[in-house]
Coordinates of C-alpha atoms in Angstrom, one line a residue:
M1 CA 0.0 0.0 0.0
P2 CA 1.3 3.6 -0.7
K3 CA 2.5 5.5 2.4
L4 CA 0.1 8.1 3.2
D5 CA 2.1 11.3 3.7
R6 CA 0.7 13.4 6.5
P7 CA 2.3 16.7 7.8
P8 CA 3.0 16.7 11.4
L9 CA 0.7 18.0 13.9
S10 CA 1.9 20.8 16.2
V11 CA -0.2 20.5 19.4
V12 CA -0.4 22.8 22.2
V13 CA -1.2 21.3 25.4
E14 CA -2.3 23.0 28.8
H15 CA -2.3 20.6 31.8
D16 CA -4.6 20.9 34.8
A17 CA -6.5 23.8 33.3
P18 CA -8.8 25.3 36.0
V19 CA -12.4 25.6 35.2
P20 CA -14.6 27.2 38.0
M21 CA -18.1 25.9 38.4
R22 CA -21.2 28.0 39.5
D23 CA -20.9 27.0 43.1
G24 CA -17.1 28.2 43.1
T25 CA -15.5 24.6 42.9
V26 CA -12.7 24.3 40.5
L27 CA -12.4 21.6 38.1
R28 CA -9.2 20.8 36.1
G29 CA -8.3 19.0 33.0
S30 CA -6.1 19.0 30.0
V31 CA -6.7 21.1 26.8
H32 CA -5.0 19.8 23.5
R33 CA -5.3 22.2 20.4
P34 CA -3.4 22.5 17.3
A35 CA -0.8 25.1 17.6
D36 CA -1.6 26.7 14.4
G37 CA -5.0 27.9 13.0
G38 CA -8.1 28.3 14.7
P39 CA -10.4 28.9 16.0
F40 CA -11.7 25.4 16.6
P41 CA -14.7 23.4 17.7
A42 CA -14.1 21.3 20.7
L43 CA -14.5 17.8 21.7
L44 CA -15.3 17.5 25.7
V45 CA -14.7 14.2 27.7
R46 CA -15.3 14.2 31.3
T47 CA -14.4 11.3 33.6
P48 CA -14.4 10.1 37.1
Y49 CA -11.7 7.5 36.6
G50 CA -8.6 9.4 36.4
E51 CA -5.7 10.0 33.9
Q52 CA -5.8 6.4 32.7
T53 CA -9.3 6.6 31.2
F54 CA -7.8 9.4 28.8
R55 CA -5.4 7.0 27.2
S56 CA -8.3 5.6 25.2
V57 CA -9.7 8.8 23.9
P58 CA -8.7 9.3 20.3
V59 CA -7.2 12.5 21.0
I60 CA -4.7 12.6 17.9
P61 CA -7.5 11.6 15.3
A62 CA -9.9 14.4 17.1
L63 CA -7.0 16.8 16.5
Q64 CA -6.3 15.7 12.9
A65 CA -10.1 16.1 12.3
G66 CA -10.0 20.0 13.3
F67 CA -10.9 19.7 16.9
A68 CA -9.6 21.0 20.1
V69 CA -9.8 18.2 22.8
V70 CA -10.8 19.0 26.3
L71 CA -10.0 16.0 29.0
Q72 CA -11.8 17.0 32.1
H73 CA -11.8 15.3 35.6
C74 CA -15.2 15.1 37.3
R75 CA -15.4 17.0 40.5
G76 CA -13.6 15.2 43.4
R77 CA -11.7 13.0 41.1
G78 CA -8.0 13.6 39.5
S79 CA -6.9 17.0 40.1
S80 CA -10.2 18.6 40.2
D81 CA -11.6 19.9 43.6
G82 CA -14.7 19.3 45.2
E83 CA -16.9 16.0 46.2
F84 CA -17.8 13.2 43.6
R85 CA -21.5 12.4 44.1
P86 CA -22.3 9.9 41.5
W87 CA -24.5 11.4 38.9
R88 CA -25.7 14.4 40.9
D89 CA -23.3 17.2 39.3
E90 CA -22.6 15.9 36.0
G91 CA -25.3 17.9 34.2
A92 CA -24.6 21.4 35.9
D93 CA -20.6 20.6 35.7
G94 CA -21.0 19.7 32.0
H95 CA -22.9 22.8 31.3
D96 CA -20.4 25.4 33.0
T97 CA -17.5 23.4 31.4
I98 CA -19.1 24.2 28.0
A99 CA -19.7 27.9 28.8
W100 CA -16.1 28.0 29.8
I101 CA -14.9 26.4 26.4
T102 CA -16.9 28.5 24.1
G103 CA -15.4 31.7 25.9
Q104 CA -11.8 30.7 25.2
P105 CA -10.0 32.7 22.6
W106 CA -9.3 29.4 20.7
S107 CA -13.0 28.4 20.4
N108 CA -15.3 28.9 17.8
G109 CA -18.3 28.6 20.0
E110 CA -19.1 24.9 19.0
V111 CA -18.8 22.0 21.3
V112 CA -19.4 18.1 21.1
M113 CA -19.1 15.5 23.8
S114 CA -18.3 11.7 23.4
G115 CA -17.7 9.0 26.0
M116 CA -18.5 5.5 27.2
S117 CA -20.4 4.3 30.3
Y118 CA -20.4 7.0 32.9
L119 CA -18.6 9.1 30.6
A120 CA -21.4 9.0 28.2
G121 CA -23.7 9.6 31.1
C122 CA -22.0 12.9 31.6
A123 CA -22.3 13.8 28.1
L124 CA -26.3 13.2 28.0
Q125 CA -26.8 14.8 31.4
A126 CA -25.0 17.8 30.1
A127 CA -27.0 17.8 26.9
A128 CA -30.1 17.9 29.1
T129 CA -29.3 21.1 30.4
R130 CA -29.3 22.4 26.9
P131 CA -26.1 24.3 27.0
P132 CA -25.6 26.9 24.2
G133 CA -22.8 25.6 21.9
L134 CA -23.2 21.8 22.4
K135 CA -23.7 20.4 18.9
A136 CA -23.9 16.6 19.3
V137 CA -23.1 13.6 21.5
V138 CA -21.8 10.2 21.1
A139 CA -23.0 7.7 24.0
Q140 CA -21.4 4.3 24.1
M141 CA -22.7 1.7 26.3
T142 CA -24.5 3.8 29.0
P143 CA -27.7 3.4 31.0
H144 CA -31.0 5.4 30.2
D145 CA -31.9 5.6 34.1
F146 CA -30.4 5.1 37.5
H147 CA -32.8 3.1 39.1
D148 CA -34.1 0.8 36.1
G149 CA -31.3 -1.0 34.2
L150 CA -28.3 0.4 36.4
K151 CA -29.0 -0.5 40.0
Y152 CA -32.2 -2.6 39.8
H153 CA -33.3 -5.0 37.1
G154 CA -36.5 -6.5 37.0
G155 CA -37.0 -5.3 40.8
A156 CA -33.5 -7.1 41.8
F157 CA -30.6 -5.3 42.9
A158 CA -27.6 -5.5 40.5
L159 CA -25.2 -6.5 43.3
G160 CA -22.3 -7.7 41.6
S161 CA -21.7 -4.7 39.4
A162 CA -23.1 -2.0 42.2
L163 CA -20.2 -3.6 44.5
N164 CA -17.5 -3.6 41.9
W165 CA -18.1 -0.3 40.7
G166 CA -18.8 1.3 44.0
A167 CA -15.7 -0.2 45.6
L168 CA -13.7 1.4 42.8
Q169 CA -15.4 4.8 43.2
A170 CA -14.7 4.6 46.9
M171 CA -11.0 3.9 46.6
L172 CA -10.7 6.5 44.0
G173 CA -12.3 9.0 46.6
L174 CA -10.0 7.9 49.4
L175 CA -7.0 8.5 47.2
H176 CA -8.3 11.9 46.3
A177 CA -8.7 12.8 50.0
M178 CA -5.4 11.4 50.8
E179 CA -3.6 13.5 48.2
A180 CA -5.5 16.5 49.3
G181 CA -3.8 15.9 52.8
G182 CA -5.2 17.6 56.1
E183 CA -8.0 16.2 58.0
A184 CA -9.7 14.8 55.0
G185 CA -6.5 12.7 54.5
E186 CA -6.4 11.3 58.0
D187 CA -9.8 10.4 57.8
A188 CA -9.3 8.4 54.5
G189 CA -6.6 6.7 55.8
A190 CA -9.0 5.1 58.5
A191 CA -11.6 4.6 55.9
F192 CA -9.3 2.4 53.9
G193 CA -9.5 -0.1 56.7
A194 CA -13.2 -0.8 56.1
L195 CA -12.8 -0.8 52.4
L196 CA -10.0 -2.9 52.0
P197 CA -11.7 -6.2 52.7
V198 CA -14.4 -5.5 50.3
L199 CA -11.7 -4.6 47.4
G200 CA -9.6 -7.6 48.3
D201 CA -12.6 -10.3 48.2
Q202 CA -15.7 -9.1 46.4
G203 CA -17.1 -12.6 46.5
T204 CA -17.3 -12.9 50.2
A205 CA -18.3 -9.4 50.5
A206 CA -21.3 -10.0 48.3
R207 CA -22.4 -12.7 50.7
T208 CA -22.5 -10.0 53.6
L209 CA -26.1 -10.3 55.2
P210 CA -27.9 -8.0 55.6
V211 CA -26.7 -6.7 52.3
R212 CA -27.0 -3.1 53.3
D213 CA -24.2 -3.6 55.8
I214 CA -21.4 -4.2 53.3
P215 CA -18.9 -1.2 54.6
G216 CA -16.7 1.2 53.0
I217 CA -18.8 2.4 50.0
P218 CA -20.3 6.0 50.9
W219 CA -23.5 5.5 48.8
W220 CA -24.1 1.9 49.7
R221 CA -27.1 2.2 52.0
D222 CA -28.7 4.8 49.6
W223 CA -28.8 2.4 46.7
T224 CA -29.8 -0.9 48.8
G225 CA -32.2 1.1 50.9
H226 CA -34.4 2.3 47.9
P227 CA -35.3 -0.9 46.0
E228 CA -38.7 1.1 44.8
R229 CA -38.5 3.8 42.1
D230 CA -39.2 6.6 45.1
A231 CA -38.4 10.1 45.4
Y232 CA -34.6 9.3 45.8
W233 CA -34.4 7.9 42.3
E234 CA -36.8 10.3 40.9
D235 CA -34.6 13.2 42.2
L236 CA -31.6 11.7 40.2
A237 CA -33.6 11.1 37.3
E238 CA -34.2 14.8 36.9
T239 CA -30.7 15.3 35.8
L240 CA -31.2 13.0 32.7
R241 CA -34.4 14.2 31.1
H242 CA -34.4 13.0 27.4
D243 CA -37.3 15.5 26.5
R244 CA -34.6 18.1 27.2
I245 CA -32.1 16.7 24.9
E246 CA -32.3 18.4 21.5
V247 CA -28.7 17.7 19.9
P248 CA -28.3 14.7 17.9
V249 CA -26.8 11.5 19.7
M250 CA -25.2 8.6 18.2
H251 CA -25.5 5.4 20.1
V252 CA -23.3 2.4 20.4
A253 CA -24.1 -0.5 22.4
G254 CA -22.8 -4.4 23.0
W255 CA -24.8 -7.5 22.9
F256 CA -23.0 -8.5 26.2
D257 CA -22.9 -5.1 27.7
L258 CA -24.7 -4.6 31.0
F259 CA -26.2 -1.3 29.7
L260 CA -27.6 -2.9 26.3
A261 CA -31.1 -2.1 27.7
G262 CA -30.3 1.6 28.4
T263 CA -28.5 2.1 25.3
L264 CA -31.5 0.8 23.3
E265 CA -33.8 2.9 25.3
N266 CA -31.6 6.0 24.7
H267 CA -31.9 5.2 21.2
R268 CA -35.6 4.8 21.2
R269 CA -36.3 8.1 23.0
L270 CA -33.7 10.1 21.3
G271 CA -33.3 8.7 17.9
G272 CA -29.9 8.9 15.9
P273 CA -27.6 6.2 14.5
L274 CA -27.4 2.9 16.3
V275 CA -24.4 0.2 16.4
I276 CA -24.4 -2.9 18.2
G277 CA -21.4 -5.0 18.3
P278 CA -20.9 -8.4 19.9
W279 CA -18.9 -6.9 22.7
T280 CA -18.7 -6.6 26.6
H281 CA -18.5 -3.4 28.8
L282 CA -14.7 -3.9 29.4
A283 CA -13.8 -5.1 25.8
P284 CA -15.8 -2.7 23.4
G285 CA -14.8 -3.3 19.9
A286 CA -12.9 -6.6 20.4
S287 CA -13.4 -9.7 18.3
G288 CA -14.6 -12.0 21.1
A289 CA -16.4 -12.2 24.2
G290 CA -16.5 -14.8 27.1
R291 CA -15.6 -18.2 25.5
L292 CA -16.7 -17.2 21.9
D293 CA -14.3 -15.5 19.2
F294 CA -16.6 -13.9 16.4
G295 CA -13.4 -13.5 14.2
F296 CA -11.3 -10.3 13.0
G297 CA -14.5 -9.1 11.4
A298 CA -16.3 -8.3 14.7
Q299 CA -13.8 -5.7 16.0
A300 CA -14.9 -2.0 15.8
G301 CA -11.9 -1.1 13.4
T302 CA -13.8 -3.2 10.7
I303 CA -16.5 -0.7 10.2
R304 CA -14.4 2.0 11.1
L305 CA -16.1 2.9 14.1
E306 CA -14.0 5.7 15.3
Q307 CA -13.8 7.4 12.0
R308 CA -17.7 7.3 11.8
Q309 CA -18.0 8.6 15.3
L310 CA -15.8 11.6 14.6
A311 CA -17.8 12.4 11.2
F312 CA -21.0 12.2 13.2
L313 CA -19.6 14.8 15.7
Q314 CA -18.6 17.0 12.7
G315 CA -22.1 16.8 11.3
E316 CA -20.8 14.6 8.4
D317 CA -22.0 11.0 8.9
T318 CA -23.5 9.4 6.2
G319 CA -23.5 5.8 7.7
P320 CA -26.6 3.5 8.1
A321 CA -29.3 4.1 10.6
V322 CA -28.8 0.9 12.2
Q323 CA -25.6 -1.5 12.0
I324 CA -25.6 -4.7 14.0
F325 CA -23.3 -7.6 14.1
V326 CA -25.3 -11.0 13.7
M327 CA -23.7 -13.7 15.9
G328 CA -23.7 -17.0 14.5
D329 CA -23.3 -15.6 10.9
D330 CA -20.8 -13.5 12.1
V331 CA -21.3 -10.8 10.0
W332 CA -22.1 -6.9 10.0
R333 CA -25.6 -6.0 8.7
E334 CA -27.3 -2.6 7.9
E335 CA -30.9 -2.1 8.7
E336 CA -33.2 0.7 8.5
S337 CA -34.6 0.7 12.1
W338 CA -34.6 -1.1 15.4
P339 CA -36.2 -3.2 16.3
L340 CA -36.6 -5.1 12.9
A341 CA -40.0 -4.7 11.5
R342 CA -39.8 -7.8 9.4
A343 CA -39.0 -9.9 12.7
V344 CA -41.9 -12.4 13.4
E345 CA -42.7 -12.7 17.1
T346 CA -42.7 -16.5 18.0
R347 CA -43.6 -18.3 20.9
Y348 CA -41.8 -21.5 22.0
H349 CA -43.9 -23.2 24.7
L350 CA -42.1 -24.8 27.9
H351 CA -43.4 -28.1 28.0
A352 CA -44.0 -30.3 31.1
D353 CA -41.4 -33.0 29.9
G354 CA -38.8 -30.2 29.4
L355 CA -39.3 -29.7 25.5
L356 CA -39.2 -26.2 24.1
S357 CA -41.4 -26.0 21.4
P358 CA -43.6 -24.1 18.9
A359 CA -46.4 -26.3 19.7
P360 CA -48.7 -26.0 22.6
P361 CA -48.1 -28.3 25.6
A362 CA -50.7 -31.3 26.1
S363 CA -50.1 -31.5 29.7
D364 CA -50.9 -29.0 32.3
E365 CA -48.8 -30.6 35.0
P366 CA -46.0 -28.1 36.6
R367 CA -42.3 -28.9 36.8
T368 CA -40.9 -28.2 40.2
F369 CA -37.8 -27.3 42.0
V370 CA -36.8 -26.3 45.6
F371 CA -34.6 -22.9 45.6
D372 CA -32.5 -22.4 48.8
P373 CA -31.1 -18.8 49.0
R374 CA -28.2 -20.1 51.1
D375 CA -27.1 -21.8 48.0
P376 CA -28.0 -19.6 45.1
V377 CA -27.0 -20.6 41.3
P378 CA -23.8 -18.9 40.7
T379 CA -23.2 -16.3 38.1
T380 CA -21.9 -17.9 34.8
G381 CA -21.4 -15.4 32.1
G382 CA -23.8 -12.7 31.0
P383 CA -23.8 -9.0 30.8
L384 CA -21.6 -8.2 33.7
L385 CA -19.1 -6.1 35.4
L386 CA -17.6 -8.1 37.9
A387 CA -14.2 -8.4 39.9
D388 CA -13.7 -11.5 37.7
P389 CA -13.1 -10.0 34.2
T390 CA -13.3 -13.5 32.7
N391 CA -16.6 -14.0 33.9
V392 CA -18.5 -12.4 31.3
G393 CA -20.5 -13.0 28.0
P394 CA -21.2 -16.3 26.5
Q395 CA -20.1 -19.0 29.0
D396 CA -20.8 -23.0 28.9
Q397 CA -23.8 -23.7 31.2
L398 CA -23.4 -27.4 31.6
D399 CA -22.3 -27.0 35.3
V400 CA -25.1 -24.8 36.0
E401 CA -27.8 -27.0 34.4
R402 CA -26.6 -30.2 36.6
R403 CA -28.2 -28.3 39.7
P404 CA -31.5 -29.4 40.8
D405 CA -32.6 -25.7 41.2
V406 CA -32.3 -25.1 37.6
L407 CA -35.0 -26.1 35.0
C408 CA -34.2 -26.7 31.4
Y409 CA -36.5 -26.6 28.3
T410 CA -34.8 -27.5 25.0
S411 CA -35.8 -27.8 21.5
E412 CA -35.6 -30.3 18.8
E413 CA -32.3 -30.3 16.9
L414 CA -32.9 -27.4 14.2
A415 CA -33.3 -28.5 10.7
S416 CA -32.1 -25.0 9.5
D417 CA -30.6 -21.8 10.8
V418 CA -33.0 -19.8 12.9
E419 CA -32.2 -16.1 13.4
V420 CA -33.2 -14.3 16.4
T421 CA -32.9 -10.7 16.3
G422 CA -34.7 -8.1 18.7
P423 CA -36.3 -8.0 21.8
V424 CA -36.6 -11.4 23.9
T425 CA -39.2 -12.0 26.7
V426 CA -40.0 -15.0 28.9
T427 CA -43.8 -15.1 30.0
L428 CA -43.8 -17.4 33.0
R429 CA -46.8 -18.7 34.9
A430 CA -45.4 -19.8 38.0
A431 CA -46.2 -20.3 41.8
T432 CA -43.7 -20.2 45.1
S433 CA -44.3 -21.5 48.7
A434 CA -42.7 -18.4 49.9
A435 CA -44.2 -14.7 50.3
G436 CA -42.2 -13.7 47.4
T437 CA -39.5 -15.0 45.2
D438 CA -37.3 -14.2 41.9
W439 CA -37.8 -15.9 38.7
T440 CA -34.7 -15.8 36.3
A441 CA -34.6 -17.1 32.7
K442 CA -31.5 -17.4 30.3
L443 CA -31.4 -18.2 26.6
V444 CA -28.9 -20.7 25.7
D445 CA -27.4 -22.0 22.4
V446 CA -26.8 -26.0 22.6
Y447 CA -24.1 -27.1 20.1
P448 CA -23.8 -30.3 18.5
D449 CA -20.8 -31.3 20.7
G450 CA -22.9 -30.5 24.0
R451 CA -21.6 -27.2 24.8
A452 CA -24.6 -24.9 26.3
M453 CA -23.6 -21.4 25.5
S454 CA -25.3 -18.7 27.3
V455 CA -26.8 -15.8 25.1
I456 CA -28.9 -13.6 27.3
D457 CA -30.5 -13.6 30.6
G458 CA -33.1 -11.7 32.8
I459 CA -34.8 -11.8 36.2
T460 CA -38.1 -10.4 37.9
R461 CA -38.8 -10.1 41.5
T462 CA -42.1 -10.9 42.6
S463 CA -44.0 -10.1 46.0
T464 CA -46.8 -12.7 45.2
S465 CA -47.0 -16.5 45.8
S466 CA -48.4 -17.1 42.3
G467 CA -49.2 -15.3 39.0
T468 CA -48.0 -14.8 35.6
Y469 CA -44.7 -12.7 35.3
L470 CA -42.7 -11.2 32.4
I471 CA -38.9 -11.7 32.4
D472 CA -37.2 -9.1 30.1
L473 CA -34.0 -10.7 28.5
V474 CA -33.6 -7.3 26.6
A475 CA -32.2 -8.3 23.1
T476 CA -30.1 -10.3 20.7
S477 CA -29.0 -11.1 17.2
Q478 CA -28.0 -14.7 17.3
V479 CA -28.5 -17.3 14.6
F480 CA -29.0 -20.7 16.1
K481 CA -27.5 -22.9 13.3
A482 CA -28.9 -25.9 12.0
G483 CA -28.0 -29.0 14.1
H484 CA -28.0 -26.7 17.3
R485 CA -31.0 -26.7 19.9
I486 CA -32.5 -23.6 21.6
R487 CA -32.8 -23.7 25.3
V488 CA -34.1 -21.7 28.1
E489 CA -33.3 -21.8 31.6
I490 CA -35.4 -21.1 34.5
S491 CA -34.7 -20.8 38.0
S492 CA -34.6 -18.2 41.1
S493 CA -31.2 -16.8 41.5
N494 CA -28.2 -15.7 39.4
F495 CA -25.9 -14.7 42.2
P496 CA -23.8 -12.4 42.7
R497 CA -25.3 -10.7 39.3
F498 CA -28.4 -10.2 41.6
D499 CA -28.9 -10.1 45.3
R500 CA -30.9 -13.1 46.8
N501 CA -34.4 -13.1 47.5
P502 CA -34.9 -14.1 51.0
G503 CA -38.5 -15.1 50.4
T504 CA -40.0 -13.4 53.5
G505 CA -41.5 -10.6 51.5
R506 CA -39.4 -7.8 53.1
P507 CA -36.8 -5.8 51.3
A508 CA -33.9 -8.3 50.3
A509 CA -31.2 -5.7 51.6
E510 CA -32.6 -6.1 55.2
A511 CA -32.5 -10.0 55.4
G512 CA -30.0 -11.7 57.8
E513 CA -29.1 -15.2 57.6
A514 CA -31.9 -16.3 59.7
D515 CA -34.4 -14.8 57.4
L516 CA -33.6 -17.0 54.4
V517 CA -36.3 -19.3 53.4
V518 CA -36.3 -22.2 51.5
Q519 CA -38.6 -21.7 48.5
R520 CA -40.7 -24.5 46.7
Q521 CA -41.3 -23.5 43.1
R522 CA -43.9 -24.5 40.4
V523 CA -43.4 -23.7 36.8
F524 CA -46.6 -24.4 34.5
P525 CA -46.3 -25.4 31.0
D526 CA -48.4 -22.6 29.7
S527 CA -45.4 -20.4 29.9
F528 CA -43.6 -19.5 26.9
L529 CA -40.3 -17.8 25.6
T530 CA -41.0 -15.3 22.9
L531 CA -38.5 -15.0 20.2
P532 CA -38.2 -12.5 17.3
I533 CA -37.6 -14.8 14.4
V534 CA -36.2 -13.0 11.0
P535 CA -37.2 -14.8 8.0
R536 CA -34.0 -16.2 6.4

């Protein structure tokens, strides 16, 4: 290939540039801009994770595209002053930072924002304040709400990810206080004593009962003490009002990302291009997830995602409205919209003999199992953010399926490929001996060699002893190949991805060891899995 000669780029960098907020707090970050020319539009990225996060920002490509780049630490993080309060200050702080940027002599008055996870949330929260000068946002793998889909899923507390992220942020806060010195530093040193056991062994920490008593994380009792969507969560929701976001937004998601539901909901509410790859939260853009490798073509570079994001921020994107990676076929495909209009919702019934079939069941006899919250079903793969980064994405479920508290419903061997692309749910008619319980469902691809690879999963928490329950498995794009079988697993726990339901009907976070009740479960055969089947 011919070598592309690009003239060297001369850059001016200002480190720890002070940016005053409306309350007097000073935030700091670095400003990168071309040494010649201008004024420039600016790309703003805000993070609570410190300098290391900035290494993944495409600073040089953005500079070459004509942007100045501002990398700012959230308050109470990095070199910024103040106290970090998750999600509470990002909208106002982002607004004030944009106002500061547009007032700089090197600025042309236009700002765009980009980021992944919390960083993308910072961008959307700033956009919701409608700051003059903000023109576009790229939001990758981020929730749409702070209660639903972040801290709670189907009513169950997302224990594993909350513990992992909360412990990290608690540690960063203590390091920030120690660097500040003085009385705050002395208090931080003492607080490390409570946090270190949690950091060192999150598996043991997750088994703490009551769950609300896990130590060392400043916001833990707030998160666990508000299982319902009450005033605490509504107050936070006011910082991310989708109806106030007026700028165009590009959305990037991963099939195995814990915020897939949030990204899809952001897209539904805000519109804009959508890209979904076969990626996990900690490996966006990679070729593999969990125990599967989807090939070199699965990488983000194959579809020039970084270049497309910059083109979108420049207002020059001409890419497809929706671009998804279809697993099984292992190809990228362009679509006109999400969900796919041509997908046909198809019921697969859960038969009493363990068959999963489009044919209605002939028997009404329930299948039964016993759930003991002292011995929950271990989390094995899925859309996770746990301390063990290898326990994520597609994993073989054979050990899980050998447990007596996991019911498996399996289709006949497929005569031809079956593509499932879109939202997936399980409608479960079930009963329990307890005052309340959890119902979990997991979609599994069973290979001819016997491997049972997880695809997606979900949970719903109930406060009734019987009824019909909807379990949201979010969405996928999975081709079950000819010779494979489709399976759904039903149980009552997925730990530590979710906290354990004690079965007493009281809030799970308050339950002690003595409150854990053995739960006798019945699943009736008029339950069914709903799959969006795409004609081949």
